[in-house]
Amino acid sequence: MAKEHPILETRDLTIRFGGHVAVDHVSCAFERGTLTAIVGPNGAGKTTYFNLISGQLSATSGAVLLNGETITRLSVPERTDRGIGRAFQLTNLFPTLSVRENVRLVAQAKARKGFDLFTVAESHVELLERADHVLSEVRLIDQADQTVSVLPHGDQRKLEVALLIALGPQVLMFDEPTAGMSVDEVPVILELIQKLKSDMDRTILLVEHKMDVIRTLADRIIVLHNGALVADGEPSEVIALPIVQEAYLGKAPASSGEVA
Amino acid sequence: MLTRLLSGDTPRSGLLTALLLIVLISLAFAPFLFPGTKSLETAARICIFIVLVASYDLLLGYAGIVSFAHTMFFGIGAYGTALALSTTGPNYGSLIWGTAAGAGVAALFALAIGLFSLRVKAIFFAMVTLAVASAFAVLVSQMSWLTGGEDGLNYKIPRELTPAFKLIKAKVFDVSINGKILAYYLVFFAAAILFLVMLRIVNSPFGRTLKAVRDNAFRAEAIGYRVVWYRTTATVLSAVMAALAGSLLAIWLRYTGPATTLSMEIMIDILLMVVIGGMGTLYGAVLGATLFILAQTYLQNLMGVAAEATSAVPVFSTLVAPERWLLWLGVLFILSIYFFPTGIVGRLRAGRA
């Protein structure tokens, strides 16, 4: 049965804020083990589209399907339980807790131990081990005992990715994972995303502005413009489309070349 | 063994450990170290308020929820025990069912308030608790056929817990071991156990999740925690603990009335004790409650002595006149917030690093 369905699908997904249609009848299916880049100018509805899929916003109309099951009306934690994981554009962590505790909390949520009232949290060694394992993967293990709020920005971005890895969902959504990172830190994140895709056969949705990042990672690009899906296809084709050159890059096709 | 008892949450500061040990030893041997009715009253009050303040910290410091209904739950516990003792007689059966009923009613109230209002903005929850608590206080003072109204309830407790009962003839360290001493140790050990239970809860996976919800509820949802349920459970647990503290007060005082349990003044005292001790650390409740109650009880005496001694100095002696004790308590509070914004415990733990 699962074979018939794409892992994630949106059907005519729409949200209106008053008169403004932020996401406009977007129908799109995502196959297992693929990485789809979502591009478009600022305000095109990319993050809103993510919010509709992971549940922070509820759709005005249309549907979100995971493995063929409608999840449009489910709450955020219910969708997380079913396998949708989300990393955020603006760093969105637990600032007063330690780096290790941030990841441990995710492992704890996944193990469904949050309502365990009378054991000592530290006695669940497997959760701590899991946290440390993920932290080594993202090369944050040396900072494990630091408080998140004092962490440099680049490390906070890495931790953001670490939380998603610890959650290990079927669908991973990254919203500009490399935003604000220094040039030498970017490859670490890209390598991690690449690894998630190839080794673990996850489905990845990626909002990204850096064209070189998209070229390296994406199997497919979809383009959103004013909330509507305007292009969908292989990276090389989509990037060449005039509408993308104009809508996304904001310049005529003739002046192609250096891309911000 | 000790670390297990403390759920791995050791004081982590030499000075803090020393202070806590002083409080623990003083309370454990209070009847012998500080003989006299007033000091025993103070010691029992400190024990009870440690539980009450710790249960409020569970909500405010760990879950980040501001509630003004904590004295209502304290009162529900006290009235539960009081009503049971006054209606079904001074036996242990009524003491136990009254306490259990009080805790149960408190849990139901907290569940209702939590489910009704924790979904929305924090300020709304705070307002709802304020409204419910005020309504409850009015209700209690109006339903005098049941609650004794403003006068409250006087009742008998099991004889073994009253001064009339002598456990042994001989005196220990010049103190006669009567029922009042037994009642004190009931309060002391119950408070100690409840405190250790709360220490376990805040260090459990649940307690850790509360901290995550406090830090970033939005993200907690996104990693799969159902925030409303965590907040509601924290509210219920904190209400039950407050109710049990109320029952201890009802047993200790043999009197329950609005002024001793439900007043807004007590609510504010609890808030001050949490803040002085340090939010988000249960040990803060111990120090906050101890210092505050000692100040409340003895500052007046101390100032009386000071005024006497300085009677020759015109302005100063007026300033330290006993009736100005609240002014000085206020000054002490402002100074402590200014110098220790993270509370005494926060300051001591930070000083270690």
Coordinates of C-alpha atoms in Angstrom, one line a residue:
Chain A
M1 CA 0.0 0.0 0.0
A2 CA 2.8 2.4 1.0
K3 CA 4.3 1.9 -2.5
E4 CA 1.3 3.6 -4.2
H5 CA 1.7 6.7 -2.2
P6 CA 4.4 9.3 -2.2
I7 CA 5.8 9.8 1.3
L8 CA 4.5 13.4 1.4
E9 CA 2.0 15.1 -0.7
T10 CA 0.2 18.4 -0.6
R11 CA -3.1 18.8 -2.5
D12 CA -4.3 22.3 -3.4
L13 CA -2.8 23.5 -0.1
T14 CA -3.9 27.1 0.5
I15 CA -3.7 29.6 3.3
R16 CA -5.2 33.0 3.3
F17 CA -4.4 35.8 5.8
G18 CA -7.3 38.2 5.3
G19 CA -7.2 39.0 1.6
H20 CA -3.6 37.9 1.1
V21 CA -3.1 34.4 -0.3
A22 CA 0.2 33.3 1.1
V23 CA 0.2 29.8 -0.2
D24 CA -2.0 29.3 -3.3
H25 CA -3.3 25.8 -4.2
V26 CA 0.1 24.1 -4.1
S27 CA -0.1 20.5 -5.2
C28 CA 3.1 18.6 -5.0
A29 CA 4.3 15.1 -4.2
F30 CA 7.7 14.2 -2.6
E31 CA 9.2 10.8 -3.2
R32 CA 11.2 8.7 -0.6
G33 CA 14.9 9.3 -0.6
T34 CA 14.9 12.5 -2.6
L35 CA 16.0 16.0 -1.8
T36 CA 13.8 18.8 -3.1
A37 CA 14.9 22.4 -3.0
I38 CA 12.2 25.0 -2.7
V39 CA 13.2 28.3 -4.1
G40 CA 11.6 31.6 -4.7
P41 CA 12.0 35.3 -3.8
N42 CA 11.5 36.6 -0.3
G43 CA 7.8 36.5 0.6
A44 CA 7.1 33.8 -2.0
G45 CA 5.5 31.6 0.7
K46 CA 8.3 29.1 1.2
T47 CA 8.4 29.2 5.0
T48 CA 4.6 29.4 5.1
Y49 CA 4.4 26.3 3.0
F50 CA 6.7 24.6 5.5
N51 CA 4.6 25.8 8.4
L52 CA 1.5 24.3 6.7
I53 CA 3.2 20.9 6.3
S54 CA 4.7 20.7 9.9
G55 CA 1.5 22.1 11.4
Q56 CA 2.5 25.5 12.9
L57 CA -0.2 27.0 10.6
S58 CA -3.5 25.3 9.6
A59 CA -4.5 25.4 6.0
T60 CA -7.5 27.4 4.8
S61 CA -8.2 24.6 2.3
G62 CA -6.4 21.7 0.7
A63 CA -4.7 18.8 2.3
V64 CA -1.4 17.5 3.5
L65 CA -0.8 13.7 3.2
L66 CA 1.9 11.6 4.8
N67 CA 2.1 8.1 3.4
G68 CA -1.3 8.6 1.9
E69 CA -2.9 9.6 5.2
T70 CA -4.4 13.0 5.7
I71 CA -2.7 14.9 8.4
T72 CA -4.1 18.3 7.7
R73 CA -5.9 18.6 11.0
L74 CA -3.3 17.1 13.2
S75 CA -1.4 19.2 15.8
V76 CA 2.3 19.9 15.6
P77 CA 3.4 17.2 18.1
E78 CA 1.1 14.6 16.4
R79 CA 2.7 15.3 13.0
T80 CA 6.1 15.0 14.6
D81 CA 5.1 11.6 16.0
R82 CA 4.2 10.5 12.6
G83 CA 7.5 11.4 11.1
I84 CA 7.7 15.1 10.1
G85 CA 10.7 16.9 11.4
R86 CA 11.5 20.5 11.0
A87 CA 14.5 22.7 11.5
F88 CA 13.9 26.4 11.7
Q89 CA 15.1 29.4 9.8
L90 CA 15.7 31.5 12.9
T91 CA 17.5 29.6 15.5
N92 CA 14.9 28.1 17.7
L93 CA 16.5 26.2 20.6
F94 CA 16.2 25.8 24.4
P95 CA 18.6 28.7 25.3
T96 CA 19.1 28.2 29.1
L97 CA 19.8 24.5 28.8
S98 CA 23.1 22.8 27.8
V99 CA 23.8 21.6 24.3
R100 CA 23.7 18.0 25.4
E101 CA 20.4 18.6 27.2
N102 CA 18.8 20.1 24.0
V103 CA 19.6 16.9 22.1
R104 CA 18.8 14.6 25.0
L105 CA 15.3 16.2 25.1
V106 CA 14.7 15.2 21.5
A107 CA 15.9 11.7 22.2
Q108 CA 13.6 11.6 25.2
A109 CA 10.6 12.8 23.2
K110 CA 11.3 10.1 20.6
A111 CA 11.5 7.5 23.3
R112 CA 8.2 8.8 24.7
K113 CA 9.6 9.2 28.2
G114 CA 8.4 12.8 28.8
F115 CA 5.8 11.7 31.3
D116 CA 8.1 9.6 33.4
L117 CA 7.8 11.4 36.7
F118 CA 9.7 9.4 39.2
T119 CA 13.0 8.3 37.7
V120 CA 16.1 10.5 37.5
A121 CA 16.5 11.8 33.9
E122 CA 20.3 11.1 34.0
S123 CA 19.6 7.4 34.8
H124 CA 18.3 7.0 31.2
V125 CA 21.8 6.4 29.9
E126 CA 20.7 5.4 26.4
L127 CA 19.3 8.9 25.9
L128 CA 22.5 10.5 26.9
E129 CA 24.5 8.2 24.7
R130 CA 22.2 9.0 21.8
A131 CA 22.7 12.7 22.4
D132 CA 26.4 12.4 22.5
H133 CA 26.4 10.3 19.4
V134 CA 24.5 12.9 17.4
L135 CA 26.7 15.7 18.8
S136 CA 29.8 13.9 17.6
E137 CA 28.2 13.6 14.2
V138 CA 27.7 17.3 13.9
R139 CA 31.0 18.0 15.6
L140 CA 29.6 19.7 18.6
I141 CA 30.7 17.2 21.2
D142 CA 33.3 19.4 22.7
Q143 CA 30.7 22.1 23.4
A144 CA 28.2 19.6 24.9
D145 CA 28.3 21.1 28.4
Q146 CA 27.9 24.7 27.3
T147 CA 24.7 26.7 27.7
V148 CA 23.1 27.2 24.3
S149 CA 22.7 31.0 24.7
V150 CA 26.5 31.5 24.8
L151 CA 27.1 29.4 21.8
P152 CA 28.4 31.1 18.6
H153 CA 25.8 31.5 15.8
G154 CA 27.4 28.8 13.6
D155 CA 27.3 26.3 16.4
Q156 CA 23.7 27.1 17.1
R157 CA 22.9 26.3 13.5
K158 CA 24.7 23.0 13.8
L159 CA 22.7 22.2 16.9
E160 CA 19.5 23.0 15.1
V161 CA 20.5 20.3 12.6
A162 CA 21.5 18.0 15.4
L163 CA 18.0 18.2 16.9
L164 CA 16.5 17.1 13.6
I165 CA 19.0 14.2 13.3
A166 CA 18.2 13.1 16.8
L167 CA 14.5 13.1 16.0
G168 CA 15.2 10.9 12.9
P169 CA 12.0 11.7 11.1
Q170 CA 10.9 10.3 7.7
V171 CA 10.6 13.8 6.3
L172 CA 13.2 16.4 7.2
M173 CA 12.5 20.0 6.4
F174 CA 15.4 22.5 6.5
D175 CA 14.7 26.2 6.3
E176 CA 17.9 27.9 5.2
P177 CA 20.2 25.7 7.3
T178 CA 23.3 27.6 6.3
A179 CA 22.0 31.1 6.8
G180 CA 24.5 33.4 8.6
M181 CA 27.1 30.7 8.7
S182 CA 30.7 31.4 8.0
V183 CA 32.1 30.0 4.7
D184 CA 34.2 27.3 6.3
E185 CA 31.2 26.0 8.4
V186 CA 28.8 25.6 5.5
P187 CA 30.4 22.4 4.2
V188 CA 29.9 20.7 7.5
I189 CA 26.1 21.2 7.3
L190 CA 26.0 20.3 3.7
E191 CA 27.9 17.1 4.3
L192 CA 25.4 16.2 7.1
I193 CA 22.4 16.8 4.9
Q194 CA 24.0 14.8 2.1
K195 CA 24.7 11.9 4.5
L196 CA 21.1 12.0 5.7
K197 CA 19.9 11.6 2.2
S198 CA 22.2 8.9 0.9
D199 CA 22.8 6.8 4.0
M200 CA 19.5 7.0 5.7
D201 CA 17.2 7.2 2.7
R202 CA 15.3 10.2 4.1
T203 CA 13.1 12.6 2.3
I204 CA 14.4 16.1 2.5
L205 CA 12.8 19.4 1.8
L206 CA 15.2 22.3 1.7
V207 CA 14.6 26.0 1.5
E208 CA 17.9 27.6 0.4
H209 CA 19.1 30.8 -1.3
K210 CA 22.6 29.7 -2.2
M211 CA 22.5 28.4 -5.7
D212 CA 25.7 26.4 -5.4
V213 CA 24.3 24.6 -2.4
I214 CA 21.2 23.7 -4.4
R215 CA 23.2 22.5 -7.4
T216 CA 25.2 20.1 -5.1
L217 CA 22.4 18.7 -3.1
A218 CA 19.1 18.8 -4.9
D219 CA 17.5 16.1 -7.1
R220 CA 14.7 18.4 -7.9
I221 CA 13.7 22.1 -7.6
I222 CA 10.3 23.5 -7.1
V223 CA 9.7 27.2 -7.5
L224 CA 7.2 29.2 -5.5
H225 CA 6.2 32.7 -6.6
N226 CA 3.5 34.7 -4.8
G227 CA 2.4 31.6 -3.1
A228 CA 1.9 29.5 -6.2
L229 CA 3.9 26.7 -7.6
V230 CA 5.3 28.0 -10.9
A231 CA 8.0 25.5 -11.8
D232 CA 9.0 22.0 -10.9
G233 CA 11.7 19.8 -12.4
E234 CA 15.4 18.8 -12.6
P235 CA 17.7 21.4 -11.2
S236 CA 19.4 22.1 -14.5
E237 CA 16.1 22.6 -16.3
V238 CA 14.5 24.7 -13.6
I239 CA 17.4 27.0 -13.1
A240 CA 17.4 27.7 -16.8
L241 CA 13.7 28.6 -16.9
P242 CA 13.1 32.3 -17.7
I243 CA 10.5 32.5 -15.0
V244 CA 13.1 31.3 -12.4
Q245 CA 15.7 33.7 -13.7
E246 CA 13.3 36.5 -13.4
A247 CA 11.3 35.5 -10.3
Y248 CA 13.9 34.0 -8.2
L249 CA 17.1 35.8 -9.2
G250 CA 15.4 39.0 -10.1
K251 CA 17.3 39.5 -13.3
A252 CA 17.1 38.7 -17.0
P253 CA 18.4 35.3 -18.3
A254 CA 21.1 37.1 -20.2
S255 CA 23.0 38.2 -17.2
S256 CA 23.3 34.7 -15.7
G257 CA 26.5 33.8 -14.0
E258 CA 27.3 34.9 -10.5
V259 CA 24.5 34.0 -8.2
A260 CA 24.0 35.3 -4.7
Chain B
M1 CA 22.7 6.7 48.5
L2 CA 22.4 10.4 49.5
T3 CA 22.8 11.5 45.8
R4 CA 20.0 9.0 45.0
L5 CA 17.8 10.5 47.7
L6 CA 18.4 14.0 46.2
S7 CA 17.8 12.6 42.7
G8 CA 21.3 13.6 41.6
D9 CA 20.5 17.2 42.2
T10 CA 23.1 18.1 44.8
P11 CA 23.5 21.7 46.0
R12 CA 26.7 22.1 43.9
S13 CA 28.1 24.8 46.1
G14 CA 30.0 24.5 49.4
L15 CA 28.3 27.4 51.1
L16 CA 24.8 26.4 49.8
T17 CA 25.4 22.9 51.2
A18 CA 26.4 24.4 54.6
L19 CA 23.3 26.6 54.7
L20 CA 21.0 23.8 53.8
L21 CA 22.6 21.6 56.5
I22 CA 22.1 24.3 59.1
V23 CA 18.4 24.6 58.1
L24 CA 18.0 20.9 58.1
I25 CA 19.6 20.3 61.5
S26 CA 17.9 23.2 63.1
L27 CA 14.5 22.0 61.9
A28 CA 15.2 18.4 62.7
F29 CA 16.1 19.2 66.3
A30 CA 14.1 22.4 66.7
P31 CA 12.2 21.2 69.8
F32 CA 15.4 20.6 71.6
L33 CA 17.6 23.4 70.2
F34 CA 15.0 26.1 70.5
P35 CA 12.6 25.1 73.2
G36 CA 9.5 27.3 73.6
T37 CA 6.2 27.6 72.0
K38 CA 7.0 30.4 69.7
S39 CA 10.1 28.9 68.2
L40 CA 8.3 25.6 67.7
E41 CA 5.5 27.4 65.9
T42 CA 8.1 29.1 63.7
A43 CA 9.9 25.9 62.9
A44 CA 6.6 24.1 61.9
R45 CA 5.6 27.1 59.8
I46 CA 9.0 27.0 58.0
C47 CA 8.6 23.2 57.3
I48 CA 5.1 23.8 55.9
F49 CA 6.1 26.8 53.8
I50 CA 9.1 25.0 52.4
V51 CA 6.7 22.5 50.8
L52 CA 4.3 25.3 49.8
V53 CA 7.0 27.5 48.2
A54 CA 8.7 24.5 46.6
S55 CA 5.4 23.5 45.0
Y56 CA 4.9 27.0 43.7
D57 CA 8.5 26.9 42.3
L58 CA 7.6 23.7 40.4
L59 CA 5.1 25.8 38.6
L60 CA 6.8 29.2 38.3
G61 CA 10.5 28.3 38.2
Y62 CA 10.3 25.0 36.3
A63 CA 7.3 25.3 34.1
G64 CA 7.3 29.1 33.7
I65 CA 3.6 29.4 34.6
V66 CA 2.4 32.4 36.7
S67 CA -0.5 31.4 39.0
F68 CA -2.2 33.4 41.7
A69 CA -4.3 30.4 42.8
H70 CA -1.7 28.7 44.9
T71 CA -3.2 29.8 48.2
M72 CA -6.5 28.5 47.0
F73 CA -5.0 25.0 46.6
F74 CA -3.3 25.5 50.0
G75 CA -6.7 26.4 51.4
I76 CA -8.5 23.5 49.8
G77 CA -6.1 21.1 51.5
A78 CA -6.4 22.8 54.8
Y79 CA -10.2 22.9 54.7
G80 CA -10.4 19.3 53.5
T81 CA -8.6 18.1 56.6
A82 CA -10.4 20.6 58.9
L83 CA -13.8 19.7 57.7
A84 CA -13.1 16.0 58.0
L85 CA -11.8 16.4 61.5
S86 CA -14.7 18.6 62.6
T87 CA -17.4 16.5 61.1
T88 CA -16.3 12.9 61.6
G89 CA -14.3 13.4 64.8
P90 CA -10.7 13.6 65.8
N91 CA -9.4 10.3 64.6
Y92 CA -6.8 9.2 62.1
G93 CA -9.4 8.0 59.7
S94 CA -10.9 11.4 59.2
L95 CA -7.5 13.0 59.1
I96 CA -6.4 10.7 56.3
W97 CA -9.6 10.9 54.2
G98 CA -9.9 14.7 54.7
T99 CA -6.3 15.1 53.5
A100 CA -6.9 12.8 50.5
A101 CA -10.2 14.5 49.6
G102 CA -8.5 18.0 49.8
A103 CA -5.7 16.8 47.5
G104 CA -8.2 15.2 45.2
V105 CA -10.4 18.4 44.9
A106 CA -7.3 20.5 44.4
A107 CA -6.2 18.2 41.6
L108 CA -9.6 18.4 39.9
F109 CA -9.7 22.2 40.2
A110 CA -6.2 22.5 38.8
L111 CA -7.1 20.1 35.9
A112 CA -10.1 22.2 35.0
I113 CA -8.3 25.5 35.2
G114 CA -5.3 24.1 33.3
L115 CA -7.3 22.6 30.5
F116 CA -9.5 25.6 30.2
S117 CA -6.8 28.3 30.1
L118 CA -3.3 26.9 29.6
R119 CA -3.8 26.7 25.8
V120 CA -3.8 30.4 25.5
K121 CA -1.5 33.2 26.5
A122 CA 0.3 33.1 29.8
I123 CA -1.2 36.3 31.0
F124 CA -4.7 34.9 30.5
F125 CA -3.9 31.9 32.7
A126 CA -2.6 34.3 35.4
M127 CA -5.8 36.3 35.2
V128 CA -8.0 33.3 35.4
T129 CA -6.2 32.0 38.5
L130 CA -6.6 35.4 40.1
A131 CA -10.3 35.5 39.4
V132 CA -11.0 31.9 40.5
A133 CA -8.9 32.3 43.6
S134 CA -10.8 35.5 44.6
A135 CA -14.1 33.9 43.9
F136 CA -13.1 30.9 46.0
A137 CA -12.1 33.1 48.9
V138 CA -15.4 35.0 48.8
L139 CA -17.3 31.7 48.6
V140 CA -15.5 30.3 51.6
S141 CA -16.2 33.4 53.7
Q142 CA -19.9 33.4 52.7
M143 CA -20.6 29.7 53.3
S144 CA -20.2 30.1 57.0
W145 CA -22.6 27.1 57.8
L146 CA -19.8 24.9 56.3
T147 CA -16.6 26.8 56.6
G148 CA -17.2 28.9 59.7
G149 CA -16.9 32.0 57.4
E150 CA -14.4 34.6 58.5
D151 CA -14.0 33.0 61.9
G152 CA -12.8 29.7 60.4
L153 CA -13.0 26.3 62.0
N154 CA -11.7 25.2 65.3
Y155 CA -11.5 21.4 65.8
K156 CA -9.8 18.6 67.7
I157 CA -7.1 16.5 66.3
P158 CA -6.2 12.9 67.4
R159 CA -5.2 13.1 71.1
E160 CA -1.7 11.7 70.4
L161 CA -0.9 14.9 68.6
T162 CA -1.9 17.4 71.3
P163 CA 0.1 18.8 74.2
A164 CA -2.2 16.8 76.6
F165 CA -0.6 13.6 75.5
K166 CA 2.7 12.5 77.1
L167 CA 4.7 10.0 75.3
I168 CA 7.2 9.4 78.0
K169 CA 7.3 10.7 81.6
A170 CA 11.0 11.6 81.6
K171 CA 12.2 14.8 79.9
V172 CA 14.7 14.7 77.1
F173 CA 17.2 17.6 77.2
D174 CA 14.8 19.3 79.6
V175 CA 11.9 19.1 77.1
S176 CA 8.9 17.0 77.8
I177 CA 8.0 14.7 74.9
N178 CA 4.3 15.5 74.5
G179 CA 1.9 15.2 71.6
K180 CA 2.8 18.7 70.3
I181 CA 6.4 17.4 69.7
L182 CA 4.9 14.4 67.9
A183 CA 2.8 16.7 65.8
Y184 CA 5.9 18.7 65.0
Y185 CA 7.7 15.6 63.8
L186 CA 4.7 14.6 61.7
V187 CA 4.9 17.9 60.0
F188 CA 8.7 17.8 59.7
F189 CA 8.9 14.3 58.2
A190 CA 5.9 14.8 55.9
A191 CA 7.5 18.0 54.7
A192 CA 10.9 16.3 54.2
I193 CA 9.3 13.5 52.2
L194 CA 7.2 15.8 50.1
F195 CA 10.2 17.9 49.4
L196 CA 12.2 14.9 48.2
V197 CA 9.4 13.8 46.0
M198 CA 9.3 17.2 44.4
L199 CA 13.1 17.1 44.0
R200 CA 12.7 13.8 42.2
I201 CA 9.9 15.2 39.9
V202 CA 11.9 18.2 38.8
N203 CA 14.9 16.0 38.0
S204 CA 12.8 13.4 36.2
P205 CA 12.3 13.3 32.4
F206 CA 9.1 15.1 33.1
G207 CA 10.8 17.9 35.0
R208 CA 13.4 18.3 32.2
T209 CA 10.6 18.6 29.7
L210 CA 9.0 21.3 31.8
K211 CA 12.2 23.3 31.6
A212 CA 12.2 22.8 27.8
V213 CA 8.6 24.0 27.6
R214 CA 9.5 27.1 29.8
D215 CA 12.4 27.9 27.5
N216 CA 10.7 27.4 24.2
A217 CA 7.2 26.0 24.0
F218 CA 7.1 26.4 20.3
R219 CA 10.1 24.2 19.8
A220 CA 9.0 21.7 22.4
E221 CA 5.9 21.1 20.3
A222 CA 7.9 20.7 17.2
I223 CA 10.0 17.9 18.7
G224 CA 6.9 16.1 19.8
Y225 CA 5.9 17.3 23.3
R226 CA 2.2 18.1 23.9
V227 CA 2.8 21.3 25.7
V228 CA -0.7 21.8 27.1
W229 CA -0.6 18.4 28.8
Y230 CA 2.8 19.1 30.4
R231 CA 1.6 22.4 31.7
T232 CA -1.6 21.0 33.0
T233 CA 0.2 18.1 34.7
A234 CA 2.6 20.6 36.3
T235 CA -0.4 22.6 37.5
V236 CA -2.1 19.6 39.0
L237 CA 1.1 18.3 40.7
S238 CA 1.8 21.7 42.2
A239 CA -1.8 22.0 43.4
V240 CA -1.7 18.6 45.1
M241 CA 1.5 19.5 46.9
A242 CA 0.1 22.8 48.0
A243 CA -3.0 21.1 49.3
L244 CA -0.9 18.6 51.2
A245 CA 1.0 21.5 52.7
G246 CA -2.4 23.0 53.7
S247 CA -3.4 19.8 55.4
L248 CA -0.2 19.9 57.4
L249 CA -1.0 23.4 58.5
A250 CA -4.6 22.4 59.5
I251 CA -3.2 19.6 61.6
W252 CA -0.5 21.8 63.2
L253 CA -2.7 24.8 64.0
R254 CA -5.9 22.9 64.9
Y255 CA -7.6 25.8 63.3
T256 CA -8.3 26.7 59.6
G257 CA -9.5 30.1 58.5
P258 CA -9.3 32.4 55.5
A259 CA -6.6 34.5 57.0
T260 CA -4.2 31.5 57.6
T261 CA -4.7 29.9 54.2
L262 CA -6.5 31.9 51.5
S263 CA -5.4 35.5 51.8
M264 CA -3.7 37.3 49.0
E265 CA -1.0 38.3 51.5
I266 CA 0.1 34.7 51.7
M267 CA 0.1 34.5 47.9
I268 CA 2.5 37.4 47.7
D269 CA 4.7 36.0 50.5
I270 CA 5.0 32.8 48.5
L271 CA 6.0 34.7 45.5
L272 CA 8.6 36.7 47.4
M273 CA 10.0 33.5 49.0
V274 CA 10.5 31.9 45.6
V275 CA 12.2 34.9 44.2
I276 CA 14.5 35.5 47.2
G277 CA 15.5 31.8 47.3
G278 CA 16.0 31.5 43.5
M279 CA 13.5 30.5 40.9
G280 CA 13.9 27.1 39.3
T281 CA 15.9 25.6 42.1
L282 CA 13.9 23.8 44.8
Y283 CA 16.7 24.5 47.3
G284 CA 15.8 28.1 46.9
A285 CA 12.4 27.3 48.4
V286 CA 14.2 26.1 51.5
L287 CA 16.3 29.2 52.0
G288 CA 13.6 31.6 50.8
A289 CA 11.0 30.2 53.2
T290 CA 13.4 30.0 56.1
L291 CA 14.8 33.5 55.8
F292 CA 11.4 35.1 55.1
I293 CA 9.6 33.5 57.9
L294 CA 12.4 34.2 60.3
A295 CA 12.4 37.8 59.3
Q296 CA 8.6 37.9 59.5
T297 CA 8.7 36.5 63.0
Y298 CA 11.8 38.0 64.6
L299 CA 12.5 41.2 62.7
Q300 CA 10.0 43.0 64.9
N301 CA 11.7 41.8 68.1
L302 CA 15.1 42.5 66.7
M303 CA 14.0 46.0 65.8
G304 CA 12.5 46.5 69.3
V305 CA 15.9 45.7 70.8
A306 CA 17.6 48.0 68.3
A307 CA 15.2 50.8 69.0
E308 CA 15.7 50.4 72.8
A309 CA 19.5 50.4 72.4
T310 CA 19.5 53.5 70.2
S311 CA 16.8 55.4 72.1
A312 CA 19.3 58.2 72.6
V313 CA 19.8 58.7 68.8
P314 CA 16.7 60.7 67.7
V315 CA 16.0 59.8 64.0
F316 CA 17.6 56.4 63.9
S317 CA 15.6 55.0 66.9
T318 CA 12.3 56.1 65.2
L319 CA 13.4 54.4 62.0
V320 CA 14.0 51.1 63.7
A321 CA 10.9 51.2 65.8
P322 CA 9.2 47.8 65.8
E323 CA 6.1 49.0 64.0
R324 CA 8.3 49.8 61.0
W325 CA 9.3 46.2 60.4
L326 CA 7.4 45.9 57.2
L327 CA 9.3 48.8 55.7
W328 CA 12.6 47.1 56.5
L329 CA 11.4 43.8 55.1
G330 CA 10.6 45.7 51.9
V331 CA 14.0 47.2 51.9
L332 CA 15.6 43.8 52.4
F333 CA 13.5 42.4 49.6
I334 CA 14.5 45.1 47.1
L335 CA 18.2 44.7 48.1
S336 CA 18.1 41.0 47.6
I337 CA 16.5 41.3 44.2
Y338 CA 19.0 43.9 43.2
F339 CA 22.1 42.0 44.4
F340 CA 20.8 38.5 43.7
P341 CA 18.5 38.6 40.7
T342 CA 18.8 34.8 40.3
G343 CA 18.0 34.4 44.0
I344 CA 20.3 33.2 46.8
V345 CA 20.8 29.8 45.3
G346 CA 21.5 31.1 41.8
R347 CA 24.1 33.5 43.3
L348 CA 25.8 30.8 45.3
R349 CA 25.9 28.3 42.4
A350 CA 27.3 30.9 40.0
G351 CA 29.9 32.0 42.5
R352 CA 31.3 28.4 42.4
A353 CA 32.2 28.6 38.8

